[in-house]
Amino acid sequence: DPKSHAVDWDIEGAVNRYVKPVVDKLSLVANFSVDSQILYYAVLGVTPRYDKESSSFLLSAHSLPHVINPVEARLGSSAASLYPVLNFLLYVPERSHCPLYIQDKDGAPVSTNAFHSPRWGGIMVYNVEAPASTQASLPLHVDVDMARVMEVFLAQLRLLFGLSREELPPEFLLESPGNEGLADWELDHLLWAHTVENIATVSTTLTSLAQLLDKIGNIVIKDDVASEVYRAVASVQSAVAKLATGHLHSAFQASKEAVTSSERAFFDPSLLHLLYFPDDQKFAIYIPLFLPMAVPILLSLAKIVRETRQRKKEPTKMD
């Protein structure tokens, strides 16, 4: 609420210092672009519950899914981008609902005061300390601690990519992610997982294409479609071979090329009208057109056959 809080955050400096090293290291897996925006008078869509014992407002775990939709409707990122978007929101509660804390399923407060949703992003609630004097002028100036915020956002980014810190036995030693936020072995794990996923996707796509083409007897496969299929198969074979030798980056690139080629073959315009127009639909469309004309023709043929048989049975008159 700009009437109560004048929030100032160094988002450009925080992105360059905290986010850019992680994004640069993940550039082998995907291409990223980072945008930011500020929303005024944003509402969560859920009325928090006031707790008298702690003199604070609480958001329960079962109400968190209802928080995303009202906020997402006002975000411009999903409408401006053709690619998947991960949203990381910092929410400053209005004065009437401050301080605001998030509870887990057991009713305990969440230490980070944040939550994340798979394939969507995360939201962190940033409480502003009440002024010591009740006569303080509004709006209150707030400098966001970007180190604390980015620590939560980067942890959520790791979770969204499937990288969670697991408890290991004490005799195990793990490489520290350092300032990049991502260790080399974690990047290798991502490349391996995405390569295997791409290979499975290509196998499913080509199998579905083969099954559909087998059902259509009069289909014509153009040379460019056949070349895309051959290219997808060759890329998959190359990805599998490079995975076996441990060349993860090359295997990942080959699997991406296989996915692209298989999708081009499956969604080729020359096949779409045949894939979605099988023989049973042809009969359903053409029978109502030809049946009215076929009935009198069949009746005439039957009459001709009957008259021919009667002529053969009649005795021949001799003069």
PDB file of C-alpha atoms in Angstrom, residues 41-276:
ATOM      1  CA  TYR A  41      -2.636  -2.079  -3.889  1.00  0.00           C
ATOM      2  CA  ALA A  42      -2.084  -5.797  -4.437  1.00  0.00           C
ATOM      3  CA  VAL A  43      -4.291  -8.073  -2.355  1.00  0.00           C
ATOM      4  CA  LEU A  44      -3.737 -11.695  -1.427  1.00  0.00           C
ATOM      5  CA  GLY A  45      -7.348 -12.700  -1.920  1.00  0.00           C
ATOM      6  CA  VAL A  46      -7.389 -14.390   1.511  1.00  0.00           C
ATOM      7  CA  THR A  47      -8.193 -12.645   4.766  1.00  0.00           C
ATOM      8  CA  PRO A  48      -5.548 -13.606   7.335  1.00  0.00           C
ATOM      9  CA  ARG A  49      -6.622 -14.769  10.790  1.00  0.00           C
ATOM     10  CA  TYR A  50      -5.730 -12.593  13.776  1.00  0.00           C
ATOM     11  CA  ASP A  51      -4.018 -14.357  16.664  1.00  0.00           C
ATOM     12  CA  LYS A  52      -4.463 -12.614  20.013  1.00  0.00           C
ATOM     13  CA  GLU A  53      -1.645 -14.493  21.752  1.00  0.00           C
ATOM     14  CA  SER A  54       1.036 -13.350  19.334  1.00  0.00           C
ATOM     15  CA  SER A  55      -0.714 -10.116  18.282  1.00  0.00           C
ATOM     16  CA  SER A  56      -0.122 -11.033  14.662  1.00  0.00           C
ATOM     17  CA  PHE A  57      -1.977 -12.203  11.589  1.00  0.00           C
ATOM     18  CA  LEU A  58      -1.618 -15.764  10.304  1.00  0.00           C
ATOM     19  CA  LEU A  59      -1.981 -17.466   6.944  1.00  0.00           C
ATOM     20  CA  SER A  60      -2.694 -21.184   7.253  1.00  0.00           C
ATOM     21  CA  ALA A  61      -1.258 -23.755   4.863  1.00  0.00           C
ATOM     22  CA  HIS A  62      -4.645 -24.711   3.349  1.00  0.00           C
ATOM     23  CA  SER A  63      -5.332 -21.085   2.352  1.00  0.00           C
ATOM     24  CA  LEU A  64      -2.047 -20.599   0.466  1.00  0.00           C
ATOM     25  CA  PRO A  65      -3.323 -21.974  -2.906  1.00  0.00           C
ATOM     26  CA  HIS A  66      -5.984 -19.253  -2.897  1.00  0.00           C
ATOM     27  CA  VAL A  67      -3.306 -16.570  -2.574  1.00  0.00           C
ATOM     28  CA  ILE A  68      -1.759 -17.142  -6.002  1.00  0.00           C
ATOM     29  CA  ASN A  69      -4.720 -16.584  -8.352  1.00  0.00           C
ATOM     30  CA  PRO A  70      -5.602 -12.963  -7.393  1.00  0.00           C
ATOM     31  CA  VAL A  71      -1.958 -11.922  -7.582  1.00  0.00           C
ATOM     32  CA  GLU A  72      -1.250 -13.796 -10.808  1.00  0.00           C
ATOM     33  CA  ALA A  73      -4.138 -12.029 -12.533  1.00  0.00           C
ATOM     34  CA  ARG A  74      -2.280  -8.734 -12.134  1.00  0.00           C
ATOM     35  CA  LEU A  75       1.138  -9.943 -13.245  1.00  0.00           C
ATOM     36  CA  GLY A  76       2.199  -8.884 -16.711  1.00  0.00           C
ATOM     37  CA  SER A  77       4.886 -11.526 -17.145  1.00  0.00           C
ATOM     38  CA  SER A  78       2.601 -14.360 -18.256  1.00  0.00           C
ATOM     39  CA  ALA A  79       0.912 -12.183 -20.882  1.00  0.00           C
ATOM     40  CA  ALA A  80       4.153 -10.706 -22.249  1.00  0.00           C
ATOM     41  CA  SER A  81       6.118 -13.939 -22.620  1.00  0.00           C
ATOM     42  CA  LEU A  82       5.567 -16.926 -24.879  1.00  0.00           C
ATOM     43  CA  TYR A  83       7.772 -19.100 -22.685  1.00  0.00           C
ATOM     44  CA  PRO A  84       7.268 -20.583 -19.206  1.00  0.00           C
ATOM     45  CA  VAL A  85       7.551 -17.996 -16.445  1.00  0.00           C
ATOM     46  CA  LEU A  86       8.738 -18.452 -12.864  1.00  0.00           C
ATOM     47  CA  ASN A  87       7.390 -15.793 -10.516  1.00  0.00           C
ATOM     48  CA  PHE A  88       9.136 -14.725  -7.303  1.00  0.00           C
ATOM     49  CA  LEU A  89       7.018 -12.269  -5.352  1.00  0.00           C
ATOM     50  CA  LEU A  90       7.924 -10.167  -2.336  1.00  0.00           C
ATOM     51  CA  TYR A  91       4.729  -9.140  -0.547  1.00  0.00           C
ATOM     52  CA  VAL A  92       4.727  -6.252   1.916  1.00  0.00           C
ATOM     53  CA  PRO A  93       1.498  -6.480   3.971  1.00  0.00           C
ATOM     54  CA  GLU A  94      -0.620  -3.439   4.559  1.00  0.00           C
ATOM     55  CA  ARG A  95      -0.510  -1.868   8.020  1.00  0.00           C
ATOM     56  CA  SER A  96      -3.848  -3.355   9.065  1.00  0.00           C
ATOM     57  CA  HIS A  97      -2.504  -6.898   8.491  1.00  0.00           C
ATOM     58  CA  CYS A  98       1.011  -6.462   9.822  1.00  0.00           C
ATOM     59  CA  PRO A  99       2.857  -8.482  11.033  1.00  0.00           C
ATOM     60  CA  LEU A 100       1.777 -11.382   8.833  1.00  0.00           C
ATOM     61  CA  TYR A 101       3.184 -14.887   9.238  1.00  0.00           C
ATOM     62  CA  ILE A 102       2.749 -18.135   7.299  1.00  0.00           C
ATOM     63  CA  GLN A 103       1.969 -21.371   9.103  1.00  0.00           C
ATOM     64  CA  ASP A 104       2.799 -24.883   7.936  1.00  0.00           C
ATOM     65  CA  LYS A 105       0.421 -27.858   8.021  1.00  0.00           C
ATOM     66  CA  ASP A 106       1.187 -28.455  11.699  1.00  0.00           C
ATOM     67  CA  GLY A 107       0.381 -24.867  12.641  1.00  0.00           C
ATOM     68  CA  ALA A 108       4.006 -23.887  13.285  1.00  0.00           C
ATOM     69  CA  PRO A 109       5.354 -20.648  11.808  1.00  0.00           C
ATOM     70  CA  VAL A 110       7.508 -20.996   8.683  1.00  0.00           C
ATOM     71  CA  SER A 111      11.024 -19.761   9.393  1.00  0.00           C
ATOM     72  CA  THR A 112      11.449 -18.109   5.981  1.00  0.00           C
ATOM     73  CA  ASN A 113       7.888 -16.730   5.988  1.00  0.00           C
ATOM     74  CA  ALA A 114       7.611 -17.895   2.376  1.00  0.00           C
ATOM     75  CA  PHE A 115       6.137 -20.704   0.285  1.00  0.00           C
ATOM     76  CA  HIS A 116       6.542 -21.944  -3.283  1.00  0.00           C
ATOM     77  CA  SER A 117       4.268 -23.590  -5.832  1.00  0.00           C
ATOM     78  CA  PRO A 118       5.686 -26.111  -8.348  1.00  0.00           C
ATOM     79  CA  ARG A 119       6.043 -24.789 -11.915  1.00  0.00           C
ATOM     80  CA  TRP A 120       4.810 -21.352 -10.824  1.00  0.00           C
ATOM     81  CA  GLY A 121       7.241 -19.755  -8.374  1.00  0.00           C
ATOM     82  CA  GLY A 122       7.230 -18.523  -4.804  1.00  0.00           C
ATOM     83  CA  ILE A 123       5.929 -15.782  -2.528  1.00  0.00           C
ATOM     84  CA  MET A 124       7.723 -14.283   0.468  1.00  0.00           C
ATOM     85  CA  VAL A 125       5.974 -12.122   3.041  1.00  0.00           C
ATOM     86  CA  TYR A 126       8.176  -9.211   4.156  1.00  0.00           C
ATOM     87  CA  ASN A 127       6.994  -7.664   7.392  1.00  0.00           C
ATOM     88  CA  VAL A 128       7.836  -4.057   8.181  1.00  0.00           C
ATOM     89  CA  GLU A 129       8.616  -3.181  11.778  1.00  0.00           C
ATOM     90  CA  ALA A 130       6.099  -0.849  13.339  1.00  0.00           C
ATOM     91  CA  PRO A 131       7.434   2.645  14.084  1.00  0.00           C
ATOM     92  CA  ALA A 132       8.372   3.396  17.655  1.00  0.00           C
ATOM     93  CA  SER A 133       6.200   6.486  17.688  1.00  0.00           C
ATOM     94  CA  THR A 134       2.527   6.358  16.832  1.00  0.00           C
ATOM     95  CA  GLN A 135       2.849   9.888  15.443  1.00  0.00           C
ATOM     96  CA  ALA A 136       5.216   8.806  12.670  1.00  0.00           C
ATOM     97  CA  SER A 137       4.407  10.334   9.324  1.00  0.00           C
ATOM     98  CA  LEU A 138       3.128   8.175   6.501  1.00  0.00           C
ATOM     99  CA  PRO A 139       4.210   6.617   4.278  1.00  0.00           C
ATOM    100  CA  LEU A 140       6.967   4.827   6.167  1.00  0.00           C
ATOM    101  CA  HIS A 141      10.215   4.463   4.251  1.00  0.00           C
ATOM    102  CA  VAL A 142      11.268   0.818   3.912  1.00  0.00           C
ATOM    103  CA  ASP A 143      14.652  -0.413   2.646  1.00  0.00           C
ATOM    104  CA  VAL A 144      14.306  -4.071   1.721  1.00  0.00           C
ATOM    105  CA  ASP A 145      17.125  -6.346   2.864  1.00  0.00           C
ATOM    106  CA  MET A 146      17.853  -7.858  -0.533  1.00  0.00           C
ATOM    107  CA  ALA A 147      20.352 -10.388   0.829  1.00  0.00           C
ATOM    108  CA  ARG A 148      17.669 -11.988   2.999  1.00  0.00           C
ATOM    109  CA  VAL A 149      15.108 -11.879   0.188  1.00  0.00           C
ATOM    110  CA  MET A 150      17.382 -13.314  -2.496  1.00  0.00           C
ATOM    111  CA  GLU A 151      18.468 -16.086  -0.151  1.00  0.00           C
ATOM    112  CA  VAL A 152      14.856 -17.278  -0.055  1.00  0.00           C
ATOM    113  CA  PHE A 153      14.240 -16.756  -3.785  1.00  0.00           C
ATOM    114  CA  LEU A 154      17.358 -18.692  -4.814  1.00  0.00           C
ATOM    115  CA  ALA A 155      16.411 -21.526  -2.457  1.00  0.00           C
ATOM    116  CA  GLN A 156      12.969 -21.618  -4.102  1.00  0.00           C
ATOM    117  CA  LEU A 157      14.593 -21.586  -7.557  1.00  0.00           C
ATOM    118  CA  ARG A 158      16.639 -24.627  -6.599  1.00  0.00           C
ATOM    119  CA  LEU A 159      13.506 -26.419  -5.410  1.00  0.00           C
ATOM    120  CA  LEU A 160      11.688 -25.598  -8.654  1.00  0.00           C
ATOM    121  CA  PHE A 161      14.561 -27.199 -10.570  1.00  0.00           C
ATOM    122  CA  GLY A 162      14.418 -30.274  -8.361  1.00  0.00           C
ATOM    123  CA  LEU A 163      17.627 -29.500  -6.448  1.00  0.00           C
ATOM    124  CA  SER A 164      17.031 -30.049  -2.749  1.00  0.00           C
ATOM    125  CA  ARG A 165      19.602 -30.434  -0.023  1.00  0.00           C
ATOM    126  CA  GLU A 166      19.365 -33.977   1.236  1.00  0.00           C
ATOM    127  CA  GLU A 167      20.610 -35.261   4.545  1.00  0.00           C
ATOM    128  CA  LEU A 168      23.755 -37.315   3.980  1.00  0.00           C
ATOM    129  CA  PRO A 169      25.822 -39.460   6.319  1.00  0.00           C
ATOM    130  CA  PRO A 170      28.632 -37.598   8.128  1.00  0.00           C
ATOM    131  CA  GLU A 171      31.358 -39.404   6.171  1.00  0.00           C
ATOM    132  CA  PHE A 172      30.111 -37.874   2.899  1.00  0.00           C
ATOM    133  CA  LEU A 173      31.689 -34.661   1.634  1.00  0.00           C
ATOM    134  CA  LEU A 174      29.845 -32.442  -0.838  1.00  0.00           C
ATOM    135  CA  GLU A 175      31.130 -29.570  -2.907  1.00  0.00           C
ATOM    136  CA  SER A 176      29.778 -26.222  -1.730  1.00  0.00           C
ATOM    137  CA  PRO A 177      27.695 -24.291  -4.287  1.00  0.00           C
ATOM    138  CA  GLY A 178      29.617 -21.136  -3.413  1.00  0.00           C
ATOM    139  CA  ASN A 179      28.505 -17.770  -4.741  1.00  0.00           C
ATOM    140  CA  GLU A 180      27.104 -19.406  -7.866  1.00  0.00           C
ATOM    141  CA  GLY A 181      24.404 -21.142  -5.827  1.00  0.00           C
ATOM    142  CA  LEU A 182      24.839 -24.318  -7.870  1.00  0.00           C
ATOM    143  CA  ALA A 183      27.574 -26.919  -7.563  1.00  0.00           C
ATOM    144  CA  ASP A 184      29.095 -28.585 -10.612  1.00  0.00           C
ATOM    145  CA  TRP A 185      27.728 -31.993  -9.643  1.00  0.00           C
ATOM    146  CA  GLU A 186      24.239 -30.504  -9.307  1.00  0.00           C
ATOM    147  CA  LEU A 187      24.518 -29.047 -12.806  1.00  0.00           C
ATOM    148  CA  ASP A 188      25.585 -32.463 -14.089  1.00  0.00           C
ATOM    149  CA  HIS A 189      22.551 -33.983 -12.402  1.00  0.00           C
ATOM    150  CA  LEU A 190      20.276 -31.456 -14.127  1.00  0.00           C
ATOM    151  CA  LEU A 191      21.821 -32.130 -17.533  1.00  0.00           C
ATOM    152  CA  TRP A 192      21.489 -35.870 -17.061  1.00  0.00           C
ATOM    153  CA  ALA A 193      17.865 -35.663 -15.872  1.00  0.00           C
ATOM    154  CA  HIS A 194      16.778 -33.359 -18.714  1.00  0.00           C
ATOM    155  CA  THR A 195      18.578 -35.490 -21.295  1.00  0.00           C
ATOM    156  CA  VAL A 196      16.792 -38.633 -20.144  1.00  0.00           C
ATOM    157  CA  GLU A 197      13.477 -36.754 -20.119  1.00  0.00           C
ATOM    158  CA  ASN A 198      14.044 -35.503 -23.670  1.00  0.00           C
ATOM    159  CA  ILE A 199      14.912 -38.999 -24.899  1.00  0.00           C
ATOM    160  CA  ALA A 200      11.710 -40.361 -23.347  1.00  0.00           C
ATOM    161  CA  THR A 201       9.698 -37.543 -24.952  1.00  0.00           C
ATOM    162  CA  VAL A 202      11.143 -38.246 -28.399  1.00  0.00           C
ATOM    163  CA  SER A 203      10.463 -41.970 -28.023  1.00  0.00           C
ATOM    164  CA  THR A 204       6.843 -41.308 -27.092  1.00  0.00           C
ATOM    165  CA  THR A 205       6.337 -38.805 -29.923  1.00  0.00           C
ATOM    166  CA  LEU A 206       7.792 -41.049 -32.631  1.00  0.00           C
ATOM    167  CA  THR A 207       5.899 -44.084 -31.336  1.00  0.00           C
ATOM    168  CA  SER A 208       2.621 -42.157 -31.418  1.00  0.00           C
ATOM    169  CA  LEU A 209       3.413 -40.916 -34.920  1.00  0.00           C
ATOM    170  CA  ALA A 210       4.152 -44.456 -36.145  1.00  0.00           C
ATOM    171  CA  GLN A 211       0.933 -45.813 -34.640  1.00  0.00           C
ATOM    172  CA  LEU A 212      -1.136 -43.073 -36.244  1.00  0.00           C
ATOM    173  CA  LEU A 213       0.478 -43.563 -39.644  1.00  0.00           C
ATOM    174  CA  ASP A 214      -0.148 -47.316 -39.515  1.00  0.00           C
ATOM    175  CA  LYS A 215      -3.867 -46.651 -39.148  1.00  0.00           C
ATOM    176  CA  ILE A 216      -3.974 -44.482 -42.276  1.00  0.00           C
ATOM    177  CA  GLY A 217      -3.348 -46.601 -45.333  1.00  0.00           C
ATOM    178  CA  ASN A 218      -3.424 -43.886 -48.004  1.00  0.00           C
ATOM    179  CA  ILE A 219      -1.135 -41.401 -46.283  1.00  0.00           C
ATOM    180  CA  VAL A 220       1.839 -39.946 -48.171  1.00  0.00           C
ATOM    181  CA  ILE A 221       5.007 -39.163 -46.209  1.00  0.00           C
ATOM    182  CA  LYS A 222       6.874 -36.213 -47.694  1.00  0.00           C
ATOM    183  CA  ASP A 223      10.658 -36.271 -47.916  1.00  0.00           C
ATOM    184  CA  ASP A 224      11.122 -33.436 -45.424  1.00  0.00           C
ATOM    185  CA  VAL A 225       8.949 -35.220 -42.848  1.00  0.00           C
ATOM    186  CA  ALA A 226      10.903 -38.441 -43.310  1.00  0.00           C
ATOM    187  CA  SER A 227      14.187 -36.556 -42.939  1.00  0.00           C
ATOM    188  CA  GLU A 228      12.993 -35.042 -39.653  1.00  0.00           C
ATOM    189  CA  VAL A 229      12.144 -38.525 -38.357  1.00  0.00           C
ATOM    190  CA  TYR A 230      15.559 -39.878 -39.406  1.00  0.00           C
ATOM    191  CA  ARG A 231      17.245 -36.845 -37.833  1.00  0.00           C
ATOM    192  CA  ALA A 232      15.355 -37.360 -34.552  1.00  0.00           C
ATOM    193  CA  VAL A 233      16.327 -41.033 -34.406  1.00  0.00           C
ATOM    194  CA  ALA A 234      19.967 -40.233 -35.172  1.00  0.00           C
ATOM    195  CA  SER A 235      20.032 -37.508 -32.497  1.00  0.00           C
ATOM    196  CA  VAL A 236      18.561 -39.860 -29.904  1.00  0.00           C
ATOM    197  CA  GLN A 237      21.151 -42.501 -30.722  1.00  0.00           C
ATOM    198  CA  SER A 238      23.871 -39.864 -30.426  1.00  0.00           C
ATOM    199  CA  ALA A 239      22.500 -38.657 -27.076  1.00  0.00           C
ATOM    200  CA  VAL A 240      22.417 -42.184 -25.676  1.00  0.00           C
ATOM    201  CA  ALA A 241      25.972 -42.852 -26.822  1.00  0.00           C
ATOM    202  CA  LYS A 242      27.270 -39.599 -25.339  1.00  0.00           C
ATOM    203  CA  LEU A 243      25.455 -40.277 -22.078  1.00  0.00           C
ATOM    204  CA  ALA A 244      27.230 -43.620 -21.848  1.00  0.00           C
ATOM    205  CA  THR A 245      30.611 -41.906 -22.235  1.00  0.00           C
ATOM    206  CA  GLY A 246      29.793 -39.140 -19.751  1.00  0.00           C
ATOM    207  CA  HIS A 247      29.638 -36.209 -22.175  1.00  0.00           C
ATOM    208  CA  LEU A 248      26.552 -34.687 -20.552  1.00  0.00           C
ATOM    209  CA  HIS A 249      26.520 -31.325 -22.300  1.00  0.00           C
ATOM    210  CA  SER A 250      26.820 -32.857 -25.775  1.00  0.00           C
ATOM    211  CA  ALA A 251      24.201 -35.469 -24.894  1.00  0.00           C
ATOM    212  CA  PHE A 252      21.799 -32.756 -23.720  1.00  0.00           C
ATOM    213  CA  GLN A 253      22.240 -30.733 -26.918  1.00  0.00           C
ATOM    214  CA  ALA A 254      21.634 -33.843 -29.031  1.00  0.00           C
ATOM    215  CA  SER A 255      18.469 -34.653 -27.064  1.00  0.00           C
ATOM    216  CA  LYS A 256      17.174 -31.105 -27.603  1.00  0.00           C
ATOM    217  CA  GLU A 257      17.715 -31.464 -31.358  1.00  0.00           C
ATOM    218  CA  ALA A 258      15.877 -34.792 -31.258  1.00  0.00           C
ATOM    219  CA  VAL A 259      12.884 -33.211 -29.519  1.00  0.00           C
ATOM    220  CA  THR A 260      12.765 -30.396 -32.075  1.00  0.00           C
ATOM    221  CA  SER A 261      12.930 -32.770 -35.047  1.00  0.00           C
ATOM    222  CA  SER A 262      10.325 -35.172 -33.658  1.00  0.00           C
ATOM    223  CA  GLU A 263       7.873 -32.349 -32.978  1.00  0.00           C
ATOM    224  CA  ARG A 264       8.385 -30.921 -36.461  1.00  0.00           C
ATOM    225  CA  ALA A 265       7.593 -34.310 -37.953  1.00  0.00           C
ATOM    226  CA  PHE A 266       4.566 -34.925 -35.738  1.00  0.00           C
ATOM    227  CA  PHE A 267       3.023 -31.488 -36.275  1.00  0.00           C
ATOM    228  CA  ASP A 268       3.848 -31.165 -39.975  1.00  0.00           C
ATOM    229  CA  PRO A 269       0.939 -29.451 -41.807  1.00  0.00           C
ATOM    230  CA  SER A 270       0.859 -32.156 -44.484  1.00  0.00           C
ATOM    231  CA  LEU A 271       0.003 -34.764 -41.834  1.00  0.00           C
ATOM    232  CA  LEU A 272      -2.310 -32.851 -39.547  1.00  0.00           C
ATOM    233  CA  HIS A 273      -5.403 -32.975 -41.751  1.00  0.00           C
ATOM    234  CA  LEU A 274      -4.948 -36.730 -42.192  1.00  0.00           C
ATOM    235  CA  LEU A 275      -4.138 -37.444 -38.566  1.00  0.00           C
ATOM    236  CA  TYR A 276      -7.332 -35.745 -37.477  1.00  0.00           C
TER     237      TYR A 276
END
